[in-house]
Short mmCIF file of C-alpha atoms in Angstrom, two decimals:
data_model
loop_
_atom_site.label_atom_id
_atom_site.label_comp_id
_atom_site.label_asym_id
_atom_site.label_seq_id
_atom_site.Cartn_x
_atom_site.Cartn_y
_atom_site.Cartn_z
CA MET A 1150 56.77 84.20 72.85
CA HIS A 1151 59.80 82.73 74.59
CA LEU A 1152 60.50 84.22 78.01
CA ARG A 1153 64.18 84.42 77.11
CA ALA A 1154 63.33 87.00 74.45
CA VAL A 1155 61.17 89.03 76.83
CA ASN A 1156 63.82 89.01 79.55
CA HIS A 1157 66.49 90.05 77.04
CA LEU A 1158 64.43 93.03 75.89
CA ARG A 1159 63.66 94.03 79.45
CA SER A 1160 67.34 93.95 80.42
CA ARG A 1161 68.57 95.85 77.36
CA ASP A 1162 66.01 98.64 77.11
CA PRO A 1163 64.57 100.38 80.21
CA ARG A 1164 61.88 102.18 78.18
CA LEU A 1165 60.70 98.96 76.62
CA ALA A 1166 60.92 97.24 80.02
CA GLU A 1167 58.28 99.67 81.35
CA TRP A 1168 55.89 98.67 78.57
CA ILE A 1169 56.65 94.97 78.98
CA ASP A 1170 55.76 95.22 82.68
CA ARG A 1171 52.55 97.03 81.75
CA ILE A 1172 51.54 94.71 78.88
CA GLY A 1173 52.91 91.37 80.05
CA VAL A 1174 54.09 88.56 77.81
CA ILE A 1175 52.58 88.78 74.32
CA LYS A 1176 51.63 85.53 72.65
CA MET A 1177 52.85 84.91 69.12
CA PRO A 1178 49.82 84.93 66.77
CA ALA A 1179 48.78 81.59 65.33
CA ARG A 1180 50.22 80.76 61.94
CA ARG A 1181 47.93 81.42 59.00
CA SER A 1182 49.57 78.49 57.28
CA PRO A 1183 52.77 76.50 57.88
CA ASP A 1184 53.18 76.33 54.08
CA PRO A 1185 55.23 79.32 52.80
CA TYR A 1186 53.43 79.22 49.45
CA LEU A 1187 49.97 79.53 51.01
CA ALA A 1188 51.20 82.06 53.55
CA LEU A 1189 52.55 84.27 50.76
CA LEU A 1190 49.25 84.10 48.87
CA GLU A 1191 47.29 85.02 51.97
CA THR A 1192 49.63 87.89 52.86
CA ILE A 1193 49.22 89.27 49.34
CA ALA A 1194 45.42 89.10 49.73
CA TYR A 1195 45.60 90.99 53.04
CA GLN A 1196 47.95 93.75 51.88
CA GLN A 1197 46.66 97.32 52.40
CA LEU A 1198 43.18 96.15 53.43
CA ALA A 1199 41.23 96.07 56.66
CA GLY A 1200 41.12 92.62 58.19
CA SER A 1201 37.42 91.96 57.60
CA ALA A 1202 37.53 92.99 53.93
CA ALA A 1203 40.70 91.01 53.29
CA LYS A 1204 39.22 87.93 54.97
CA LYS A 1205 36.22 88.03 52.65
CA ILE A 1206 38.37 88.37 49.55
CA TRP A 1207 40.70 85.56 50.66
CA GLY A 1208 37.65 83.40 51.27
CA ARG A 1209 36.41 84.06 47.75
CA VAL A 1210 39.84 83.20 46.35
CA LEU A 1211 39.79 79.88 48.21
CA GLY A 1212 36.29 79.31 46.86
CA LEU A 1213 37.70 79.16 43.34
CA PHE A 1214 39.32 75.82 44.16
CA ASP A 1215 38.32 72.38 45.36
CA GLU A 1216 39.04 70.99 48.84
CA GLU A 1217 42.77 70.72 48.06
CA GLY A 1218 42.97 74.51 47.90
CA PRO A 1219 44.91 76.83 45.57
CA ARG A 1220 47.67 74.44 44.58
CA PRO A 1221 50.14 76.23 42.29
CA GLU A 1222 49.34 74.08 39.25
CA LYS A 1223 45.64 74.91 39.67
CA LEU A 1224 46.17 78.60 40.38
CA ILE A 1225 48.14 79.27 37.21
CA GLU A 1226 45.30 77.72 35.20
CA LEU A 1227 43.07 80.58 36.32
CA SER A 1228 43.09 83.75 34.31
CA GLU A 1229 43.83 87.14 35.79
CA GLU A 1230 40.16 88.03 35.23
CA GLN A 1231 38.97 85.05 37.28
CA LEU A 1232 41.18 86.06 40.18
CA ARG A 1233 40.08 89.66 39.96
CA ALA A 1234 36.44 88.54 40.04
CA ALA A 1235 37.16 87.27 43.56
CA GLY A 1236 37.97 90.83 44.59
CA LEU A 1237 41.72 90.99 44.01
CA SER A 1238 43.33 94.00 42.39
CA ARG A 1239 45.17 93.46 39.13
CA SER A 1240 48.56 93.71 40.86
CA LYS A 1241 47.56 91.15 43.50
CA ALA A 1242 46.24 88.74 40.88
CA VAL A 1243 49.50 89.04 38.93
CA SER A 1244 51.51 88.53 42.14
CA MET A 1245 49.61 85.37 43.06
CA ARG A 1246 50.17 83.89 39.63
CA ALA A 1247 53.87 84.74 39.89
CA ILE A 1248 54.11 83.08 43.31
CA ALA A 1249 52.49 79.93 41.91
CA THR A 1250 54.81 79.90 38.90
CA HIS A 1251 57.95 80.31 41.01
CA THR A 1252 56.77 77.65 43.45
CA LEU A 1253 56.43 75.17 40.61
CA SER A 1254 59.87 76.10 39.30
CA GLY A 1255 61.43 75.61 42.74
CA GLN A 1256 62.48 79.22 43.27
CA ILE A 1257 60.10 79.36 46.23
CA PRO A 1258 61.07 76.38 48.42
CA ASP A 1259 58.70 74.50 50.68
CA ALA A 1260 58.81 74.79 54.48
CA ALA A 1261 61.55 72.16 54.80
CA GLY A 1262 63.68 73.94 52.21
CA MET A 1263 63.26 77.34 53.83
CA LYS A 1264 64.09 75.92 57.24
CA ARG A 1265 67.62 75.28 55.97
CA MET A 1266 68.01 78.82 54.57
CA ARG A 1267 69.30 81.95 56.26
CA ASP A 1268 66.97 84.94 56.66
CA GLU A 1269 69.06 86.95 54.18
CA ASP A 1270 68.91 84.23 51.54
CA ILE A 1271 65.13 83.87 51.86
CA PHE A 1272 64.81 87.63 51.53
CA THR A 1273 66.97 87.78 48.40
CA ASN A 1274 65.21 84.79 46.87
CA LEU A 1275 61.63 85.89 47.40
CA THR A 1276 61.96 89.58 46.55
CA LYS A 1277 62.84 88.51 43.01
CA VAL A 1278 59.24 87.34 42.60
CA ARG A 1279 56.96 89.96 41.11
CA GLY A 1280 54.82 91.63 43.75
CA VAL A 1281 56.69 90.16 46.72
CA GLY A 1282 58.29 93.06 48.52
CA PRO A 1283 60.35 93.32 51.70
CA TRP A 1284 57.32 93.66 54.00
CA THR A 1285 55.70 90.51 52.61
CA VAL A 1286 58.89 88.53 53.18
CA GLU A 1287 59.26 89.93 56.69
CA MET A 1288 55.72 88.80 57.56
CA LEU A 1289 56.56 85.33 56.25
CA LEU A 1290 59.76 85.19 58.26
CA MET A 1291 58.03 86.31 61.44
CA PHE A 1292 54.68 84.57 61.39
CA THR A 1293 55.20 81.46 59.24
CA LEU A 1294 58.85 80.56 59.71
CA ARG A 1295 59.00 81.96 63.26
CA ARG A 1296 62.39 83.60 62.82
CA PRO A 1297 63.33 85.43 66.05
CA ASP A 1298 65.30 88.42 64.75
CA ILE A 1299 63.13 90.25 62.20
CA MET A 1300 62.36 93.97 62.30
CA PRO A 1301 59.96 95.28 59.60
CA ALA A 1302 61.22 98.84 59.80
CA THR A 1303 59.04 100.21 56.98
CA ASP A 1304 55.80 99.12 58.68
CA TYR A 1305 53.76 102.12 59.85
CA GLY A 1306 52.59 100.43 63.06
CA ILE A 1307 56.17 99.56 63.99
CA ARG A 1308 57.31 103.12 63.38
CA LYS A 1309 54.35 104.54 65.33
CA GLY A 1310 55.07 102.24 68.26
CA PHE A 1311 58.72 103.35 68.22
CA GLN A 1312 57.64 107.01 68.21
CA MET A 1313 55.46 106.42 71.26
CA LEU A 1314 58.05 104.30 73.06
CA TYR A 1315 60.76 106.96 72.84
CA ARG A 1316 58.36 109.94 72.90
CA LYS A 1317 59.53 111.32 69.58
CA ARG A 1318 57.82 114.24 67.86
CA LYS A 1319 58.10 112.60 64.45
CA LEU A 1320 57.97 109.08 63.09
CA PRO A 1321 61.43 107.56 62.79
CA THR A 1322 62.81 106.77 59.37
CA PRO A 1323 63.34 103.05 58.73
CA LYS A 1324 67.10 103.67 58.95
CA GLN A 1325 66.79 105.35 62.34
CA LEU A 1326 64.60 102.56 63.62
CA LEU A 1327 66.98 99.83 62.45
CA GLN A 1328 69.92 101.55 64.10
CA LYS A 1329 68.13 101.60 67.44
CA ALA A 1330 66.81 98.06 66.92
CA ASP A 1331 70.37 96.70 67.12
CA LEU A 1332 69.87 97.01 70.86
CA TRP A 1333 67.18 94.31 70.71
CA ARG A 1334 69.15 91.68 68.75
CA PRO A 1335 68.80 88.71 68.56
CA TYR A 1336 65.11 89.05 69.47
CA ARG A 1337 63.88 91.86 67.26
CA THR A 1338 60.75 89.88 66.34
CA ALA A 1339 59.61 90.05 69.95
CA ALA A 1340 60.40 93.77 70.03
CA ALA A 1341 58.31 94.26 66.88
CA LEU A 1342 55.31 92.61 68.54
CA TYR A 1343 55.60 95.03 71.44
CA LEU A 1344 55.92 98.03 69.11
CA TRP A 1345 52.71 96.99 67.34
CA HIS A 1346 50.98 96.64 70.68
CA ILE A 1347 52.22 100.06 71.81
CA ALA A 1348 50.91 101.60 68.59
CA ASP A 1349 47.53 99.95 69.18
CA THR A 1350 47.23 101.73 72.52
CA ALA A 1351 47.37 105.04 70.63
CA LYS A 1352 44.40 103.96 68.50
CA GLU A 1353 42.46 102.93 71.60
CA ARG A 1354 43.13 106.31 73.24
CA LYS A 1355 41.85 108.17 70.17
CA LYS A 1356 38.67 106.08 70.16
CA ALA A 1357 38.15 106.76 73.87
CA ILE A 1358 38.56 110.51 73.34
CA SER A 1359 36.26 110.61 70.29
#
């Protein structure tokens, strides 16, 4: 993470500054894939699953293809049943086939094409694809395209981290969170990483108590 982003957050938000001083500089996770198409497929595989289970299923999906991987022209040749046999739900199998179809048609650009697009245009473009919702696009923008000003306000971990940061009795609504997140522009991605980390400390405390 760029120090400019960390220093901006520290200067704008005293509460967050306390956590930044406690946690230190968080490193941006490694990209799963620099290719938006592959990153979307992998994000779909990981949705609503624990990391270890999702990793196994994604591995089985990759095992359906040769060393060139799940190229879109090869993926759409597979039936829904073949994809489901790898462990995908029906909705995930349908989503992956839709992503492959739209990649071949050009609706989902490659990395070079997306680099020239605004965040808003990528969001509008991709959410037209069946099974690709706002959260999936936000993960792509943050972790594949490395966009600096993304705030996935519907994410439970983000909301939990916000609740802990500001010592709220209830989880914030996405609208409430986004209103407060204006304070962190233009580095909301960095703020999101800290909110996830703050939420993780709550899990660690519960484990320690139990």
